[in-house]
């Protein structure tokens, strides 16, 4: 929203009980494409450069504050977030009311729901533009929904003026037929909002205060066109309206959102030149970057990682918090655990697991290995089944392997240990001492034969 629009603030309401989620974890902390729902919302909010972001959380959501704070270290928003506690989760209007003193410091507020993470920043910027053009007391972001069940319906008069929003539980059969629904996103002129907030009465089985009732109240204040609906257009942003504006109330909707977001991420990657063989079985999160002409085969899962150009990630790989350079071959069924750093032209093959290790340029760990807390130089070959034993039950130790080392099959490298460059280790050896440069180390018992 830029410095000159610094009067705009953002308020995220995220203090609901999340009853329909049937989870111990607050709704906004449910994981979606590799990060909590709220992180997606804050990343979108960040792109709007608001003057300040308020997040309404419940008392129990101390966890939410902690998680958000842990997530925002590198964000421009980080000094601009204020947490507001709603002690009793008795409705969206009540959540906003809790933020009164936050609101009083600003002139306009964009209200976002803590369970609507798919909205794109461009959509919100257009929404804001529309508000600025018409200067109403309130603008509601609405969308047409084939299956409007569960959403507040936008009731309009014959001329198309917004009259009120009617929630599912209070809708007549006639109103239930309305397909234009409330996305839960609004921009309010703050003095107008504050003038009606106190007048909202609790209602329904749950005796909640609905923010949506502010609309009718604002309309009653004057006959002028006070509330407008800004309808999300089909195809606005990168995807259809439902795919942006859906709210996540249940685990089923969480899975729906996951699918939508996953396909958006994959579409972007494909548009940038990545080959995704089977988008339906590929899971890549929003924090992963992949270079051109890298091929991702089916059933691959990648989160928070960077993969370079011209790599091939074969069937069944699982990659977390790792870095992969260019022309690397992974899999089938390779597991890169956090802080794996795989350099150019390296190969991590069938059922090999790497953790917190550097695998140098051109090095190969092709079959059934475990490499943890290690640094491998260039052109190292790790034979089938060879492992680093990095853990003694209490502490973890490092294994250092120099350039051009050949580790035979089924070798145990008992860390801490160093194998200097050019050395060879005979198959089946258990290496407990450092191995010097260019030497051959064998540490196994000699074969004996017993006569029958
Ligand atoms: C709400 C809207 C509905 C809209 C839909 C869009 C109301 C009354 N209804 O319904 O018109 O179509 O969103 O997704 O607003 N929250 C609090 N404190 C509370 C209650 C809720 O902070 O006491 C937060 C929730 O954490 C959530 C948001 O407000 O992020 C919306 O609440 P939710 O219960 O999901 O409302 P819906 O029934 O989905
Ligand atoms: Ca909701």
Short mmCIF file of C-alpha atoms and ligand atoms in Angstrom, two decimals:
data_model
loop_
_atom_site.label_atom_id
_atom_site.label_comp_id
_atom_site.label_asym_id
_atom_site.label_seq_id
_atom_site.Cartn_x
_atom_site.Cartn_y
_atom_site.Cartn_z
CA UNK A 1 0.00 0.00 0.00
CA UNK A 2 3.10 2.17 -0.16
CA UNK A 3 4.38 4.86 2.15
CA UNK A 4 1.96 7.47 0.88
CA UNK A 5 -0.91 5.18 1.79
CA UNK A 6 0.41 4.56 5.27
CA UNK A 7 -3.03 5.27 6.67
CA UNK A 8 -3.95 1.72 5.67
CA UNK A 9 -3.54 -0.99 8.23
CA UNK A 10 -4.25 -4.72 8.06
CA UNK A 11 -6.12 -6.66 10.72
CA UNK A 12 -6.09 -10.47 10.63
CA UNK A 13 -8.74 -12.16 12.75
CA UNK A 14 -7.40 -15.53 13.87
CA UNK A 15 -8.87 -16.16 17.29
CA UNK A 16 -11.76 -18.45 16.43
CA UNK A 17 -12.18 -21.76 18.19
CA UNK A 18 -11.73 -23.65 14.93
CA UNK A 19 -14.35 -26.15 16.10
CA UNK A 20 -14.82 -27.68 12.67
CA UNK A 21 -11.09 -28.47 12.37
CA UNK A 22 -11.33 -30.87 15.36
CA UNK A 23 -7.66 -30.24 16.14
CA UNK A 24 -5.55 -29.23 19.13
CA UNK A 25 -3.63 -26.90 16.84
CA UNK A 26 -5.16 -23.43 16.14
CA UNK A 27 -6.64 -23.20 12.66
CA UNK A 28 -4.12 -20.60 11.44
CA UNK A 29 -1.25 -22.85 12.44
CA UNK A 30 -2.41 -25.85 10.44
CA UNK A 31 0.32 -26.68 7.91
CA UNK A 32 -0.38 -25.77 4.31
CA UNK A 33 2.18 -26.41 1.56
CA UNK A 34 4.99 -26.57 4.08
CA UNK A 35 4.18 -23.66 6.37
CA UNK A 36 1.43 -22.55 8.77
CA UNK A 37 -1.66 -21.00 7.16
CA UNK A 38 -0.94 -17.67 8.88
CA UNK A 39 2.52 -17.47 7.25
CA UNK A 40 0.89 -17.48 3.80
CA UNK A 41 -1.44 -14.68 4.87
CA UNK A 42 1.36 -12.60 6.31
CA UNK A 43 3.47 -13.09 3.19
CA UNK A 44 0.59 -11.71 1.13
CA UNK A 45 0.02 -8.85 3.59
CA UNK A 46 3.71 -7.99 3.42
CA UNK A 47 3.42 -7.31 -0.31
CA UNK A 48 0.81 -4.63 0.42
CA UNK A 49 3.25 -2.67 2.64
CA UNK A 50 0.65 -1.80 5.26
CA UNK A 51 1.52 0.72 7.96
CA UNK A 52 0.84 -1.89 10.63
CA UNK A 53 -0.54 -5.42 10.92
CA UNK A 54 -2.70 -6.45 13.84
CA UNK A 55 -3.36 -10.15 14.50
CA UNK A 56 -6.22 -11.05 16.80
CA UNK A 57 -5.36 -14.28 18.61
CA UNK A 58 -7.05 -16.18 21.41
CA UNK A 59 -5.47 -16.49 24.81
CA UNK A 60 -4.56 -20.09 24.05
CA UNK A 61 -2.84 -18.99 20.87
CA UNK A 62 0.36 -17.92 22.60
CA UNK A 63 1.68 -20.62 20.33
CA UNK A 64 0.56 -18.66 17.32
CA UNK A 65 2.47 -15.56 18.41
CA UNK A 66 5.57 -17.66 19.05
CA UNK A 67 5.32 -19.35 15.65
CA UNK A 68 4.70 -16.11 13.81
CA UNK A 69 7.64 -14.47 15.56
CA UNK A 70 9.85 -17.44 14.66
CA UNK A 71 8.76 -17.15 11.03
CA UNK A 72 9.17 -13.44 10.45
CA UNK A 73 12.85 -12.92 11.12
CA UNK A 74 13.53 -11.90 7.53
CA UNK A 75 10.32 -10.08 6.86
CA UNK A 76 10.00 -6.39 6.29
CA UNK A 77 6.85 -6.55 8.42
CA UNK A 78 8.65 -7.83 11.47
CA UNK A 79 8.59 -4.64 13.51
CA UNK A 80 5.09 -3.83 12.43
CA UNK A 81 3.09 -6.67 13.89
CA UNK A 82 0.92 -6.23 16.91
CA UNK A 83 -0.79 -9.15 18.64
CA UNK A 84 -4.19 -8.51 20.17
CA UNK A 85 -5.84 -11.02 22.47
CA UNK A 86 -9.52 -11.92 22.20
CA UNK A 87 -10.31 -13.56 25.53
CA UNK A 88 -13.65 -15.02 24.55
CA UNK A 89 -14.15 -16.36 21.04
CA UNK A 90 -17.66 -15.04 20.59
CA UNK A 91 -17.64 -13.98 16.98
CA UNK A 92 -15.87 -12.07 14.25
CA UNK A 93 -17.34 -8.70 15.32
CA UNK A 94 -16.12 -9.30 18.82
CA UNK A 95 -12.63 -10.10 17.47
CA UNK A 96 -12.57 -6.79 15.63
CA UNK A 97 -13.89 -4.97 18.69
CA UNK A 98 -10.96 -6.31 20.73
CA UNK A 99 -8.73 -4.49 18.28
CA UNK A 100 -10.44 -1.10 18.86
CA UNK A 101 -7.39 0.64 20.21
CA UNK A 102 -5.31 -0.72 17.30
CA UNK A 103 -7.96 0.55 14.89
CA UNK A 104 -8.15 4.00 16.45
CA UNK A 105 -4.55 4.61 15.40
CA UNK A 106 -5.46 4.26 11.72
CA UNK A 107 -7.97 5.58 9.18
CA UNK A 108 -8.66 2.56 7.00
CA UNK A 109 -8.32 -1.13 7.67
CA UNK A 110 -8.15 -4.17 5.44
CA UNK A 111 -9.59 -7.07 7.41
CA UNK A 112 -8.39 -10.56 6.52
CA UNK A 113 -9.46 -13.90 7.98
CA UNK A 114 -6.86 -16.17 9.54
CA UNK A 115 -8.25 -19.07 7.54
CA UNK A 116 -8.19 -17.62 4.01
CA UNK A 117 -4.60 -18.02 2.83
CA UNK A 118 -4.98 -18.38 -0.93
CA UNK A 119 -5.77 -14.77 -1.77
CA UNK A 120 -3.15 -13.19 -3.98
CA UNK A 121 -1.64 -9.80 -3.27
CA UNK A 122 -2.68 -8.46 -6.70
CA UNK A 123 -6.28 -9.26 -5.94
CA UNK A 124 -6.05 -7.33 -2.69
CA UNK A 125 -4.33 -4.41 -4.39
CA UNK A 126 -7.16 -4.23 -6.95
CA UNK A 127 -9.68 -4.49 -4.13
CA UNK A 128 -8.01 -1.58 -2.42
CA UNK A 129 -7.92 0.45 -5.65
CA UNK A 130 -11.66 -0.07 -6.02
CA UNK A 131 -12.22 1.09 -2.44
CA UNK A 132 -10.14 4.22 -3.00
CA UNK A 133 -12.12 5.01 -6.14
CA UNK A 134 -15.53 4.81 -4.46
CA UNK A 135 -14.61 5.83 -0.89
CA UNK A 136 -17.45 3.89 0.77
CA UNK A 137 -17.73 3.16 4.48
CA UNK A 138 -17.08 -0.46 3.70
CA UNK A 139 -16.14 -2.56 0.74
CA UNK A 140 -16.64 -6.33 0.83
CA UNK A 141 -14.60 -8.67 -1.31
CA UNK A 142 -17.15 -11.09 -2.71
CA UNK A 143 -17.03 -13.97 -5.14
CA UNK A 144 -19.38 -16.23 -7.03
CA UNK A 145 -19.37 -19.70 -5.60
CA UNK A 146 -21.08 -22.65 -7.30
CA UNK A 147 -21.51 -24.25 -3.91
CA UNK A 148 -22.09 -21.35 -1.51
CA UNK A 149 -22.89 -23.55 1.49
CA UNK A 150 -21.34 -22.22 4.70
CA UNK A 151 -20.57 -18.75 3.36
CA UNK A 152 -22.39 -15.49 4.12
CA UNK A 153 -24.65 -14.58 1.18
CA UNK A 154 -24.54 -11.07 -0.30
CA UNK A 155 -28.10 -9.74 -0.43
CA UNK A 156 -28.62 -6.91 -2.91
CA UNK A 157 -31.59 -4.81 -3.99
CA UNK A 158 -32.82 -4.73 -7.59
CA UNK A 159 -30.40 -1.96 -8.45
CA UNK A 160 -27.51 -4.05 -7.22
CA UNK A 161 -26.86 -2.13 -3.99
CA UNK A 162 -25.66 -4.29 -1.13
CA UNK A 163 -28.28 -4.55 1.61
CA UNK A 164 -26.87 -7.08 4.02
CA UNK A 165 -24.88 -10.28 4.47
CA UNK A 166 -26.86 -13.27 5.68
CA UNK A 167 -25.05 -16.18 7.27
CA UNK A 168 -25.88 -19.78 6.32
CA UNK A 169 -27.64 -20.52 9.62
CA UNK A 170 -29.96 -17.55 9.24
CA UNK A 171 -30.66 -17.78 5.54
CA UNK A 172 -34.09 -18.54 4.10
CA UNK A 173 -34.27 -21.02 1.22
CA UNK A 174 -34.51 -18.07 -1.14
CA UNK A 175 -31.34 -16.44 0.23
CA UNK A 176 -29.52 -19.77 0.23
CA UNK A 177 -29.85 -19.75 -3.56
CA UNK A 178 -27.65 -16.64 -3.83
CA UNK A 179 -24.25 -17.59 -5.23
CA UNK A 180 -22.42 -14.34 -4.49
CA UNK A 181 -20.73 -14.86 -1.12
CA UNK A 182 -18.62 -13.01 1.38
CA UNK A 183 -14.90 -13.86 1.31
CA UNK A 184 -14.47 -12.50 4.84
CA UNK A 185 -12.21 -9.75 3.47
CA UNK A 186 -13.28 -6.13 3.89
CA UNK A 187 -11.88 -2.64 3.83
CA UNK A 188 -13.52 -0.34 6.34
CA UNK A 189 -13.34 3.34 6.94
CA UNK A 190 -12.41 3.01 10.60
CA UNK A 191 -14.61 5.73 12.17
CA UNK A 192 -17.62 4.25 10.34
CA UNK A 193 -16.72 0.74 11.52
CA UNK A 194 -16.29 1.87 15.12
CA UNK A 195 -19.61 3.70 15.02
CA UNK A 196 -21.53 0.45 14.39
CA UNK A 197 -19.42 -2.22 16.12
CA UNK A 198 -21.02 -1.62 19.51
CA UNK A 199 -24.49 -1.95 18.04
CA UNK A 200 -24.04 -5.50 16.77
CA UNK A 201 -26.15 -7.91 18.83
CA UNK A 202 -25.25 -11.49 19.55
CA UNK A 203 -27.27 -14.09 17.75
CA UNK A 204 -27.60 -17.68 16.61
CA UNK A 205 -27.22 -20.92 18.54
CA UNK A 206 -23.71 -20.00 19.56
CA UNK A 207 -24.70 -16.44 20.60
CA UNK A 208 -21.97 -14.85 18.50
CA UNK A 209 -21.40 -11.30 17.34
CA UNK A 210 -21.18 -11.33 13.53
CA UNK A 211 -19.00 -8.79 11.78
CA UNK A 212 -21.23 -9.27 8.78
CA UNK A 213 -24.03 -7.50 10.70
CA UNK A 214 -21.99 -4.29 10.43
CA UNK A 215 -23.10 -4.07 6.80
CA UNK A 216 -26.81 -3.69 7.46
CA UNK A 217 -26.10 -1.25 10.28
CA UNK A 218 -23.89 0.89 8.07
CA UNK A 219 -26.58 0.89 5.43
CA UNK A 220 -29.17 2.03 7.96
CA UNK A 221 -27.07 5.00 8.97
CA UNK A 222 -27.62 6.68 5.65
CA UNK A 223 -29.37 6.03 2.40
CA UNK A 224 -26.27 6.90 0.49
CA UNK A 225 -24.35 4.07 -1.13
CA UNK A 226 -22.42 3.21 1.96
CA UNK A 227 -21.38 -0.35 1.42
CA UNK A 228 -20.11 -1.77 -1.82
CA UNK A 229 -19.30 -5.26 -2.97
CA UNK A 230 -16.15 -5.68 -4.99
CA UNK A 231 -16.61 -8.94 -6.82
CA UNK A 232 -13.56 -11.03 -7.53
CA UNK A 233 -13.49 -11.61 -11.28
CA UNK A 234 -12.97 -15.02 -12.77
CA UNK A 235 -9.36 -15.33 -13.74
CA UNK A 236 -8.24 -12.38 -11.65
CA UNK A 237 -4.81 -13.10 -10.33
CA UNK A 238 -3.52 -16.49 -11.37
CA UNK A 239 -6.58 -18.59 -10.72
CA UNK A 240 -10.33 -18.92 -10.33
CA UNK A 241 -12.25 -17.10 -7.65
CA UNK A 242 -12.96 -20.05 -5.37
CA UNK A 243 -9.33 -21.09 -5.63
CA UNK A 244 -8.36 -17.77 -4.06
CA UNK A 245 -11.12 -16.94 -1.70
CA UNK A 246 -11.97 -20.24 -0.06
CA UNK A 247 -11.92 -20.34 3.73
CA UNK A 248 -10.39 -23.35 5.48
CA UNK A 249 -12.62 -24.58 8.29
CA UNK A 250 -12.04 -28.33 8.27
CA UNK A 251 -9.37 -30.89 7.49
CA UNK A 252 -11.19 -31.65 4.24
CA UNK A 253 -10.97 -28.01 3.18
CA UNK A 254 -7.33 -27.97 4.29
CA UNK A 255 -6.64 -30.79 1.84
CA UNK A 256 -8.57 -28.95 -0.90
CA UNK A 257 -6.52 -25.81 -0.29
CA UNK A 258 -3.32 -27.85 -0.25
CA UNK A 259 -4.18 -29.23 -3.67
CA UNK A 260 -5.00 -25.80 -5.08
CA UNK A 261 -1.83 -24.25 -3.72
CA UNK A 262 0.32 -27.19 -4.77
CA UNK A 263 -0.88 -26.91 -8.35
CA UNK A 264 -0.30 -23.14 -8.32
CA UNK A 265 3.29 -23.73 -7.20
CA UNK A 266 3.82 -26.42 -9.83
CA UNK A 267 2.30 -24.27 -12.58
CA UNK A 268 4.76 -21.49 -11.70
CA UNK A 269 7.69 -23.91 -11.73
CA UNK A 270 6.65 -25.34 -15.09
CA UNK A 271 6.24 -21.82 -16.47
CA UNK A 272 9.83 -21.12 -15.41
CA UNK A 273 11.17 -24.16 -17.25
CA UNK A 274 11.06 -27.03 -14.77
CA UNK A 275 9.77 -30.39 -16.06
CA UNK A 276 7.20 -31.90 -13.72
CA UNK A 277 6.37 -35.33 -15.08
CA UNK A 278 3.25 -35.89 -12.97
CA UNK A 279 1.87 -32.79 -11.20
CA UNK A 280 -0.77 -34.89 -9.44
CA UNK A 281 1.79 -36.81 -7.43
CA UNK A 282 4.41 -34.09 -6.90
CA UNK A 283 4.58 -32.12 -3.65
CA UNK A 284 6.71 -29.00 -3.69
CA UNK A 285 6.21 -26.17 -1.21
CA UNK A 286 6.20 -22.42 -1.68
CA UNK A 287 9.69 -22.03 -0.20
CA UNK A 288 11.43 -24.22 -2.77
CA UNK A 289 13.31 -22.90 -5.77
CA UNK A 290 14.17 -25.08 -8.77
CA UNK A 291 16.31 -24.21 -11.79
CA UNK A 292 15.53 -24.63 -15.48
CA UNK A 293 15.47 -28.01 -17.19
CA UNK A 294 15.49 -29.92 -13.97
CA UNK A 295 13.23 -32.94 -14.25
CA UNK A 296 11.03 -33.97 -11.36
CA UNK A 297 9.69 -37.50 -11.68
CA UNK A 298 6.49 -38.74 -9.95
CA UNK A 299 6.04 -39.09 -6.20
CA UNK A 300 8.64 -36.53 -5.21
CA UNK A 301 8.30 -34.39 -2.05
CA UNK A 302 10.43 -31.24 -1.69
CA UNK A 303 10.16 -28.61 1.00
CA UNK A 304 12.18 -25.48 1.78
CA UNK A 305 15.00 -26.41 -0.58
CA UNK A 306 16.94 -25.06 -3.50
CA UNK A 307 17.54 -27.30 -6.50
CA UNK A 308 19.72 -26.11 -9.35
CA UNK A 309 19.54 -26.44 -13.12
CA UNK A 310 19.61 -29.63 -15.22
CA UNK A 311 19.14 -31.96 -12.29
CA UNK A 312 17.11 -35.11 -12.37
CA UNK A 313 15.07 -35.94 -9.31
CA UNK A 314 13.91 -39.49 -9.86
CA UNK A 315 10.86 -41.22 -8.53
CA UNK A 316 10.20 -41.22 -4.79
CA UNK A 317 12.74 -38.67 -3.50
CA UNK A 318 12.09 -36.87 -0.19
CA UNK A 319 14.02 -33.60 0.18
CA UNK A 320 13.82 -31.26 3.17
CA UNK A 321 15.72 -28.01 3.96
CA UNK A 322 18.52 -28.83 1.54
CA UNK A 323 20.63 -27.35 -1.21
CA UNK A 324 21.27 -29.14 -4.49
CA UNK A 325 23.53 -27.58 -7.13
CA UNK A 326 23.43 -28.17 -10.92
CA UNK A 327 23.42 -31.41 -12.93
CA UNK A 328 22.83 -33.50 -9.85
CA UNK A 329 21.16 -36.90 -10.06
CA UNK A 330 18.94 -37.89 -7.15
CA UNK A 331 17.12 -41.13 -6.55
CA UNK A 332 15.17 -43.14 -7.19
CA UNK A 333 14.19 -43.01 -3.53
CA UNK A 334 16.87 -40.71 -2.14
CA UNK A 335 16.28 -38.95 1.17
CA UNK A 336 17.92 -35.56 1.74
CA UNK A 337 17.44 -34.51 5.34
CA UNK A 338 18.02 -30.94 6.60
CA UNK A 339 21.26 -29.19 5.69
CA UNK A 340 22.28 -31.54 2.95
CA UNK A 341 24.43 -29.68 0.47
CA UNK A 342 24.88 -31.57 -2.78
CA UNK A 343 27.37 -29.99 -5.16
CA UNK A 344 27.51 -30.00 -8.98
CA UNK A 345 27.38 -33.31 -10.86
CA UNK A 346 27.02 -35.37 -7.69
CA UNK A 347 24.79 -38.41 -7.49
CA UNK A 348 22.73 -39.65 -4.57
CA UNK A 349 21.12 -42.87 -5.62
CA UNK A 350 18.81 -45.67 -4.63
CA UNK A 351 17.72 -45.60 -0.98
CA UNK A 352 20.60 -43.39 0.17
CA UNK A 353 20.04 -40.99 3.07
CA UNK A 354 22.06 -37.80 3.55
CA UNK A 355 21.90 -35.55 6.63
CA UNK A 356 23.73 -32.30 7.39
CA UNK A 357 26.51 -33.15 4.96
CA UNK A 358 28.35 -31.71 2.02
CA UNK A 359 28.67 -34.06 -0.94
CA UNK A 360 31.39 -32.55 -3.10
CA UNK A 361 31.42 -32.04 -6.86
CA UNK A 362 31.11 -35.22 -8.86
CA UNK A 363 30.89 -37.43 -5.78
CA UNK A 364 28.62 -40.44 -5.73
CA UNK A 365 26.60 -42.12 -3.03
CA UNK A 366 24.71 -44.40 -5.37
CA UNK A 367 23.28 -47.26 -3.30
CA UNK A 368 21.86 -47.88 0.17
CA UNK A 369 24.09 -45.54 2.20
CA UNK A 370 23.73 -43.28 5.22
CA UNK A 371 25.94 -40.18 5.26
CA UNK A 372 25.44 -37.87 8.26
CA UNK A 373 27.43 -34.94 9.69
CA UNK A 374 30.01 -35.42 6.98
CA UNK A 375 32.03 -33.47 4.47
CA UNK A 376 32.88 -35.32 1.27
CA UNK A 377 35.37 -33.78 -1.13
CA UNK A 378 35.28 -34.03 -4.91
CA UNK A 379 34.89 -37.27 -6.86
CA UNK A 380 34.44 -39.47 -3.84
CA UNK A 381 32.83 -42.83 -4.48
CA UNK A 382 30.87 -44.36 -1.65
CA UNK A 383 30.23 -48.04 -2.26
CA UNK A 384 26.93 -49.82 -1.82
CA UNK A 385 25.78 -50.04 1.79
CA UNK A 386 28.67 -47.97 3.21
CA UNK A 387 27.68 -45.73 6.12
CA UNK A 388 28.98 -43.10 8.49
CA UNK A 389 28.38 -44.06 12.12
CA UNK A 390 27.99 -40.53 13.47
CA UNK A 391 26.24 -41.17 16.78
CA UNK A 392 27.51 -42.94 19.88
CA UNK A 393 24.18 -42.81 21.66
CA UNK A 394 24.96 -39.43 23.24
CA UNK A 395 26.84 -37.19 20.83
CA UNK A 396 27.17 -36.73 17.09
CA UNK A 397 30.59 -36.67 15.40
CA UNK A 398 31.91 -35.67 12.00
CA UNK A 399 33.33 -37.70 9.16
CA UNK A 400 35.67 -35.93 6.77
CA UNK A 401 36.50 -37.52 3.43
CA UNK A 402 39.02 -35.95 1.05
CA UNK A 403 38.93 -35.72 -2.75
CA UNK A 404 39.05 -38.89 -4.87
CA UNK A 405 38.55 -41.26 -1.96
CA UNK A 406 37.11 -44.67 -2.76
CA UNK A 407 35.04 -46.16 0.02
CA UNK A 408 34.37 -49.85 -0.60
CA UNK A 409 31.01 -51.52 -0.18
CA UNK A 410 29.57 -52.08 3.26
CA UNK A 411 32.18 -49.95 5.06
CA UNK A 412 31.45 -48.43 8.49
CA UNK A 413 33.17 -45.10 9.09
CA UNK A 414 33.10 -44.62 12.86
CA UNK A 415 33.10 -40.86 13.49
CA UNK A 416 35.00 -38.78 14.38
CA UNK A 417 37.21 -39.93 11.56
CA UNK A 418 39.10 -38.48 8.63
CA UNK A 419 39.91 -40.24 5.38
CA UNK A 420 42.51 -38.24 3.51
CA UNK A 421 42.43 -37.64 -0.22
CA UNK A 422 43.13 -40.45 -2.64
CA UNK A 423 42.75 -43.17 -0.01
CA UNK A 424 40.92 -46.43 -0.64
CA UNK A 425 39.01 -48.45 1.92
CA UNK A 426 38.50 -52.16 1.42
CA UNK A 427 34.96 -53.48 1.32
CA UNK A 428 33.47 -54.51 4.66
CA UNK A 429 35.97 -52.50 6.74
CA UNK A 430 35.06 -50.83 10.01
CA UNK A 431 37.26 -47.74 10.10
CA UNK A 432 37.93 -46.24 13.53
CA UNK A 433 41.25 -44.46 12.85
CA UNK A 434 42.11 -41.71 10.39
CA UNK A 435 43.33 -42.96 7.01
CA UNK A 436 46.31 -41.25 5.41
CA UNK A 437 46.57 -39.87 1.92
CA UNK A 438 46.60 -42.30 -1.02
CA UNK A 439 46.81 -45.37 1.26
CA UNK A 440 44.69 -48.50 1.26
CA UNK A 441 42.99 -49.26 4.57
CA UNK A 442 41.50 -52.64 5.31
CA UNK A 443 39.94 -53.36 8.68
CA UNK A 444 38.26 -56.71 8.70
CA UNK A 445 39.14 -60.20 9.73
CA UNK A 446 40.84 -62.42 7.24
CA UNK A 447 38.72 -65.10 5.66
CA UNK A 448 39.24 -68.49 7.12
CA UNK A 449 37.98 -71.78 5.92
CA UNK A 450 37.09 -74.72 8.10
CA UNK A 451 37.01 -78.15 6.66
CA UNK A 452 33.70 -79.98 6.85
C1 LIG B 1 -17.08 -16.03 7.97
C2 LIG B 1 -18.15 -14.98 7.65
C3 LIG B 1 -18.87 -15.41 6.37
C4 LIG B 1 -17.88 -15.59 5.24
C5 LIG B 1 -16.77 -16.56 5.63
C6 LIG B 1 -15.67 -16.52 4.57
C7 LIG B 1 -18.95 -14.03 9.79
C8 LIG B 1 -20.02 -14.04 10.80
N1 LIG B 1 -19.08 -14.86 8.75
O1 LIG B 1 -17.75 -17.24 8.26
O2 LIG B 1 -19.83 -14.42 6.00
O3 LIG B 1 -18.54 -16.03 4.07
O4 LIG B 1 -16.17 -16.17 6.88
O5 LIG B 1 -14.71 -17.51 4.78
O6 LIG B 1 -18.00 -13.27 9.93
N2 LIG B 1 -12.56 -15.47 14.48
C9 LIG B 1 -12.03 -14.79 15.56
N3 LIG B 1 -12.76 -14.73 16.71
C10 LIG B 1 -13.98 -15.29 16.84
C11 LIG B 1 -14.52 -15.97 15.72
C12 LIG B 1 -13.79 -16.04 14.57
O7 LIG B 1 -10.92 -14.27 15.48
O8 LIG B 1 -14.56 -15.18 17.92
C13 LIG B 1 -11.76 -15.59 13.25
C14 LIG B 1 -11.46 -17.03 12.88
O9 LIG B 1 -10.26 -17.47 13.49
C15 LIG B 1 -11.40 -16.99 11.36
C16 LIG B 1 -12.28 -15.81 10.98
O10 LIG B 1 -12.50 -15.06 12.17
O11 LIG B 1 -10.09 -16.77 10.90
C17 LIG B 1 -13.64 -16.25 10.41
O12 LIG B 1 -14.29 -17.04 11.39
P1 LIG B 1 -15.03 -18.40 11.01
O13 LIG B 1 -15.61 -18.98 12.22
O14 LIG B 1 -14.16 -19.25 10.18
O15 LIG B 1 -16.22 -17.80 10.11
P2 LIG B 1 -17.05 -18.50 8.96
O16 LIG B 1 -18.12 -19.31 9.58
O17 LIG B 1 -16.15 -19.18 8.02
CA1 LIG B 2 -14.00 -19.60 7.96
#
